[in-house]
Coordinates of C-alpha atoms in Angstrom, one line a residue:
X1019 CA 109.8 28.2 99.5
X1020 CA 110.1 27.0 102.8
X1021 CA 113.2 25.3 102.2
X1022 CA 114.5 28.2 100.8
X1023 CA 113.7 30.2 104.0
X1024 CA 115.2 27.6 106.2
X1025 CA 118.5 27.5 104.3
X1026 CA 118.6 31.1 104.2
X1027 CA 117.8 31.5 108.1
X1028 CA 120.2 28.5 108.8
X1029 CA 123.1 30.6 106.8
X1030 CA 122.0 34.0 108.3
X1031 CA 122.4 32.5 112.0
X1032 CA 125.7 30.6 111.1
X1033 CA 127.2 34.0 109.9
X1034 CA 126.0 35.7 112.7
X1035 CA 127.5 33.2 115.1
X1036 CA 131.0 33.5 113.0
X1037 CA 130.8 37.2 113.6
X1038 CA 130.3 36.6 117.3
X1039 CA 133.1 34.5 117.6
X1040 CA 135.5 36.7 115.9
X1041 CA 134.5 39.4 118.1
X1042 CA 135.0 37.3 121.0
X1043 CA 138.5 36.3 119.7
X1044 CA 139.4 40.0 119.1
X1045 CA 138.4 41.3 122.5
X1046 CA 140.6 38.3 124.0
X1047 CA 143.3 39.3 121.9
X1048 CA 143.0 42.6 123.4
X1049 CA 142.7 41.9 126.9
X1050 CA 145.9 39.5 126.4
X1051 CA 147.9 42.4 124.6
X1052 CA 148.8 39.6 122.4
X1053 CA 149.3 41.9 119.4
X1054 CA 152.5 43.9 118.0
X1055 CA 152.5 47.6 118.9
X1056 CA 154.2 48.5 115.7
X1057 CA 150.8 46.6 114.0
X1058 CA 148.9 49.0 116.0
X1059 CA 151.0 52.3 114.8
X1060 CA 150.8 51.4 111.3
X1061 CA 147.0 51.0 111.6
X1062 CA 146.7 54.4 113.4
X1063 CA 148.7 55.9 110.4
X1064 CA 146.4 54.4 107.8
X1065 CA 143.3 55.1 109.4
X1066 CA 144.2 58.3 111.0
X1067 CA 146.5 60.5 109.0
X1068 CA 145.5 59.1 105.6
X1069 CA 141.4 60.0 106.2
X1070 CA 142.4 63.9 106.9
X1071 CA 141.3 64.8 103.4
X1072 CA 138.3 63.1 103.6
X1073 CA 137.3 64.3 107.3
X1074 CA 138.1 67.9 106.4
X1075 CA 136.1 68.2 103.2
X1076 CA 133.2 66.4 105.0
X1077 CA 133.3 68.5 108.4
X1078 CA 133.6 71.8 106.0
X1079 CA 131.4 71.5 103.5
X1080 CA 128.3 70.1 106.0
X1081 CA 129.0 73.1 108.6
X1082 CA 128.6 75.3 105.3
X1083 CA 125.7 73.9 104.1
X1084 CA 124.1 73.6 107.4
X1085 CA 125.0 77.5 108.1
X1086 CA 123.7 78.6 105.1
X1087 CA 120.1 76.5 105.4
X1088 CA 119.7 77.4 109.0
X1089 CA 120.5 81.2 108.4
X1090 CA 117.8 81.3 105.7
X1091 CA 115.4 79.9 108.0
X1092 CA 116.2 81.8 111.2
X1093 CA 116.5 84.9 109.2
X1094 CA 112.4 85.1 108.5
X1095 CA 112.0 85.2 112.4
X1096 CA 115.0 87.7 112.9
X1097 CA 117.1 84.9 114.8
X1098 CA 120.1 85.3 112.8
X1099 CA 122.4 84.9 115.5
X1100 CA 121.2 81.5 116.6
X1101 CA 122.5 79.9 113.3
X1102 CA 125.8 79.1 114.7
X1103 CA 124.0 77.5 117.7
X1104 CA 122.3 75.1 115.6
X1105 CA 125.3 73.9 113.5
X1106 CA 127.3 73.5 117.2
X1107 CA 124.8 71.4 118.2
X1108 CA 124.0 69.4 114.9
X1109 CA 127.5 69.1 114.2
X1110 CA 128.4 67.4 117.7
X1111 CA 125.6 65.4 118.5
X1112 CA 124.5 63.8 115.0
X1113 CA 126.3 65.1 111.9
X1114 CA 129.9 65.0 113.0
X1115 CA 129.8 61.3 114.4
X1116 CA 127.6 60.0 111.4
X1117 CA 128.9 61.5 108.4
X1118 CA 132.2 61.3 109.7
X1119 CA 132.0 57.3 110.5
X1120 CA 130.5 56.6 107.2
X1121 CA 133.2 58.5 105.0
X1122 CA 135.9 56.3 107.1
X1123 CA 133.4 53.0 106.6
X1124 CA 133.7 53.8 102.8
X1125 CA 137.3 54.1 102.9
X1126 CA 138.7 52.5 105.7
X1127 CA 136.2 49.6 105.6
X1128 CA 136.5 48.8 102.1
X1129 CA 140.6 48.9 102.6
X1130 CA 140.4 46.2 105.2
X1131 CA 138.0 44.4 103.6
X1132 CA 140.0 43.9 100.5
X1133 CA 143.3 43.6 102.1
X1134 CA 142.1 40.8 104.4
X1135 CA 140.0 39.2 101.6
X1136 CA 142.7 39.1 99.2
X1137 CA 145.1 37.3 101.9
X1138 CA 142.2 34.9 102.4
X1139 CA 141.6 34.0 98.7
X1140 CA 145.4 33.9 98.4
X1141 CA 145.8 31.3 101.3
X1142 CA 148.3 33.7 103.3
X1143 CA 146.2 33.6 106.3
X1144 CA 146.3 29.6 106.2
X1145 CA 150.3 30.6 106.0
X1146 CA 150.0 32.6 108.9
X1147 CA 148.7 29.6 110.9
X1148 CA 151.3 27.2 110.0
X1149 CA 153.9 29.7 111.1
X1150 CA 152.2 29.6 114.5
X1151 CA 150.6 33.2 114.2
X1152 CA 147.6 33.9 115.0
X1153 CA 145.6 35.8 112.5
X1154 CA 143.1 37.7 114.7
X1155 CA 146.5 38.7 116.8
X1156 CA 148.4 39.9 113.6
X1157 CA 145.5 41.1 111.2
X1158 CA 142.0 41.8 113.2
X1159 CA 143.4 43.3 116.8
X1160 CA 145.4 46.0 115.6
X1161 CA 142.5 47.2 112.9
X1162 CA 139.9 46.8 115.5
X1163 CA 141.8 49.0 118.3
X1164 CA 143.1 51.3 115.7
X1165 CA 139.8 52.1 114.5
X1166 CA 138.2 52.6 118.0
X1167 CA 141.1 55.0 119.2
X1168 CA 141.1 57.0 115.8
X1169 CA 137.4 57.5 114.7
X1170 CA 136.6 59.6 118.0
X1171 CA 139.7 61.9 116.9
X1172 CA 138.4 62.3 113.7
X1173 CA 135.0 63.2 114.6
X1174 CA 136.3 65.8 117.1
X1175 CA 138.3 67.4 114.1
X1176 CA 135.1 67.1 111.7
X1177 CA 133.1 69.1 114.3
X1178 CA 135.7 71.8 115.0
X1179 CA 136.4 72.1 110.9
X1180 CA 132.4 71.9 110.5
X1181 CA 131.8 75.0 112.9
X1182 CA 134.6 77.0 111.5
X1183 CA 133.6 76.7 108.3
X1184 CA 129.9 77.5 109.4
X1185 CA 131.2 80.7 111.5
X1186 CA 133.1 82.1 108.0
X1187 CA 129.9 81.6 106.0
X1188 CA 127.5 83.0 108.4
X1189 CA 130.0 86.2 109.4
X1190 CA 131.6 86.8 106.1
X1191 CA 128.9 86.0 103.6
X1192 CA 125.9 86.8 105.5
X1193 CA 127.1 89.6 107.5
X1194 CA 125.9 88.4 111.1
X1195 CA 127.5 90.1 114.0
X1196 CA 130.2 87.3 115.4
X1197 CA 129.9 88.3 119.3
X1198 CA 126.5 87.2 119.6
X1199 CA 126.8 84.2 117.2
X1200 CA 129.7 82.7 119.5
X1201 CA 127.6 83.9 122.8
X1202 CA 124.6 81.9 121.5
X1203 CA 126.6 79.0 120.1
X1204 CA 128.4 78.4 123.7
X1205 CA 125.0 79.0 125.5
X1206 CA 123.2 76.2 123.9
X1207 CA 126.0 73.5 122.7
X1208 CA 127.2 71.8 125.8
X1209 CA 129.9 69.7 126.8
X1210 CA 126.9 66.8 126.7
X1211 CA 126.5 67.3 123.1
X1212 CA 130.0 66.7 122.4
X1213 CA 130.2 63.7 124.5
X1214 CA 127.6 62.1 123.1
X1215 CA 128.8 62.5 119.4
X1216 CA 132.4 61.0 120.5
X1217 CA 130.8 58.1 122.2
X1218 CA 128.7 57.5 119.4
X1219 CA 131.9 57.7 117.0
X1220 CA 133.6 55.1 119.5
X1221 CA 130.9 52.5 119.1
X1222 CA 130.8 53.2 114.9
X1223 CA 134.5 52.6 115.0
X1224 CA 133.8 49.1 116.4
X1225 CA 131.1 48.5 114.1
X1226 CA 133.1 49.4 110.8
X1227 CA 136.2 47.4 112.0
X1228 CA 134.5 44.5 113.2
X1229 CA 132.4 44.0 109.9
X1230 CA 135.0 45.1 107.5
X1231 CA 137.5 42.2 109.4
X1232 CA 134.6 39.7 109.3
X1233 CA 133.7 40.4 105.4
X1234 CA 137.5 40.0 104.8
X1235 CA 138.4 37.0 107.0
X1236 CA 135.6 35.0 105.6
X1237 CA 135.8 35.8 102.0
X1238 CA 135.6 33.2 99.1
X1239 CA 135.9 32.6 95.4
X1240 CA 138.7 34.6 94.2
X1241 CA 138.6 38.1 93.1
X1242 CA 134.6 37.9 92.8
X1243 CA 134.6 37.2 96.2
X1244 CA 137.0 40.1 97.1
X1245 CA 134.7 42.6 95.3
X1246 CA 131.8 41.2 97.0
X1247 CA 133.4 41.3 100.5
X1248 CA 134.4 44.9 100.1
X1249 CA 131.1 46.0 98.9
X1250 CA 129.2 44.3 102.0
X1251 CA 131.5 45.5 104.3
X1252 CA 130.8 49.4 103.3
X1253 CA 127.1 48.5 102.5
X1254 CA 126.6 46.7 106.1
X1255 CA 128.6 49.1 108.3
X1256 CA 126.9 52.1 106.7
X1257 CA 123.4 50.5 107.6
X1258 CA 124.5 49.3 111.0
X1259 CA 125.9 52.7 111.9
X1260 CA 122.3 54.7 110.7
X1261 CA 120.4 51.7 112.7
X1262 CA 122.9 51.9 115.9
X1263 CA 122.6 55.9 115.5
X1264 CA 118.9 55.9 116.3
X1265 CA 119.1 53.6 119.2
X1266 CA 122.0 55.5 120.6
X1267 CA 120.3 58.6 120.7
X1268 CA 117.3 57.1 122.3
X1269 CA 119.6 55.8 124.8
X1270 CA 121.8 58.8 125.5
X1271 CA 119.0 61.1 125.4
X1272 CA 117.2 59.1 128.1
X1273 CA 120.6 59.1 130.3
X1274 CA 121.4 62.8 129.9
X1275 CA 118.1 63.9 130.3
X1276 CA 117.4 62.1 133.5
X1277 CA 120.7 62.9 135.0

């Protein structure tokens, strides 16, 4: 039992060290501007443009469900016009960044891990080294930077769609006056809420890209290993997003409530 724990702990620490080394090489590549611009543009298109359907559906139905649930609760206390304010605050600071990041982790994180994992087991990454091309500059840095840049934009889009969809539900289905809805939402939803959500999504983008690239670059055991790397990238990214969201909420709450 002791030997098993020792091997497990040693393997975990070795993996953590390799992950830290990959993050360090990625940051050095970004600071040195060593990646090609066309690779970055291609990744922005893949992550940003091709994630539109996922983000739109997630934002719209989250906003609609939240609006309907909030309306039924607020209606008991004659606070119908506060419904959109709750939708706005929730979408900006919590649901928008977290749900969008989880959906992107499922789609983009899995794709990155599968692509890099396949290149790893077919020795294409080793071939890059023989051609004097650094794999981090060519494969990791463009994906990492593209995710950092795109995820806040996708989050902002999901927030806007969620609030708009919630407005449609409350006004056209629940027959609540739209003027008071907008007044209360603008009164209680501040720029701070939107800023917190976008900063969270920026951090989540780094988490998704770094974990997916690490799992893909360290893939082993052929097709079975690619499958494991893909699943692990999604699971670990999702768990890291949920855990980091708790600490980011505490951090930003402490910062913005003491300013």
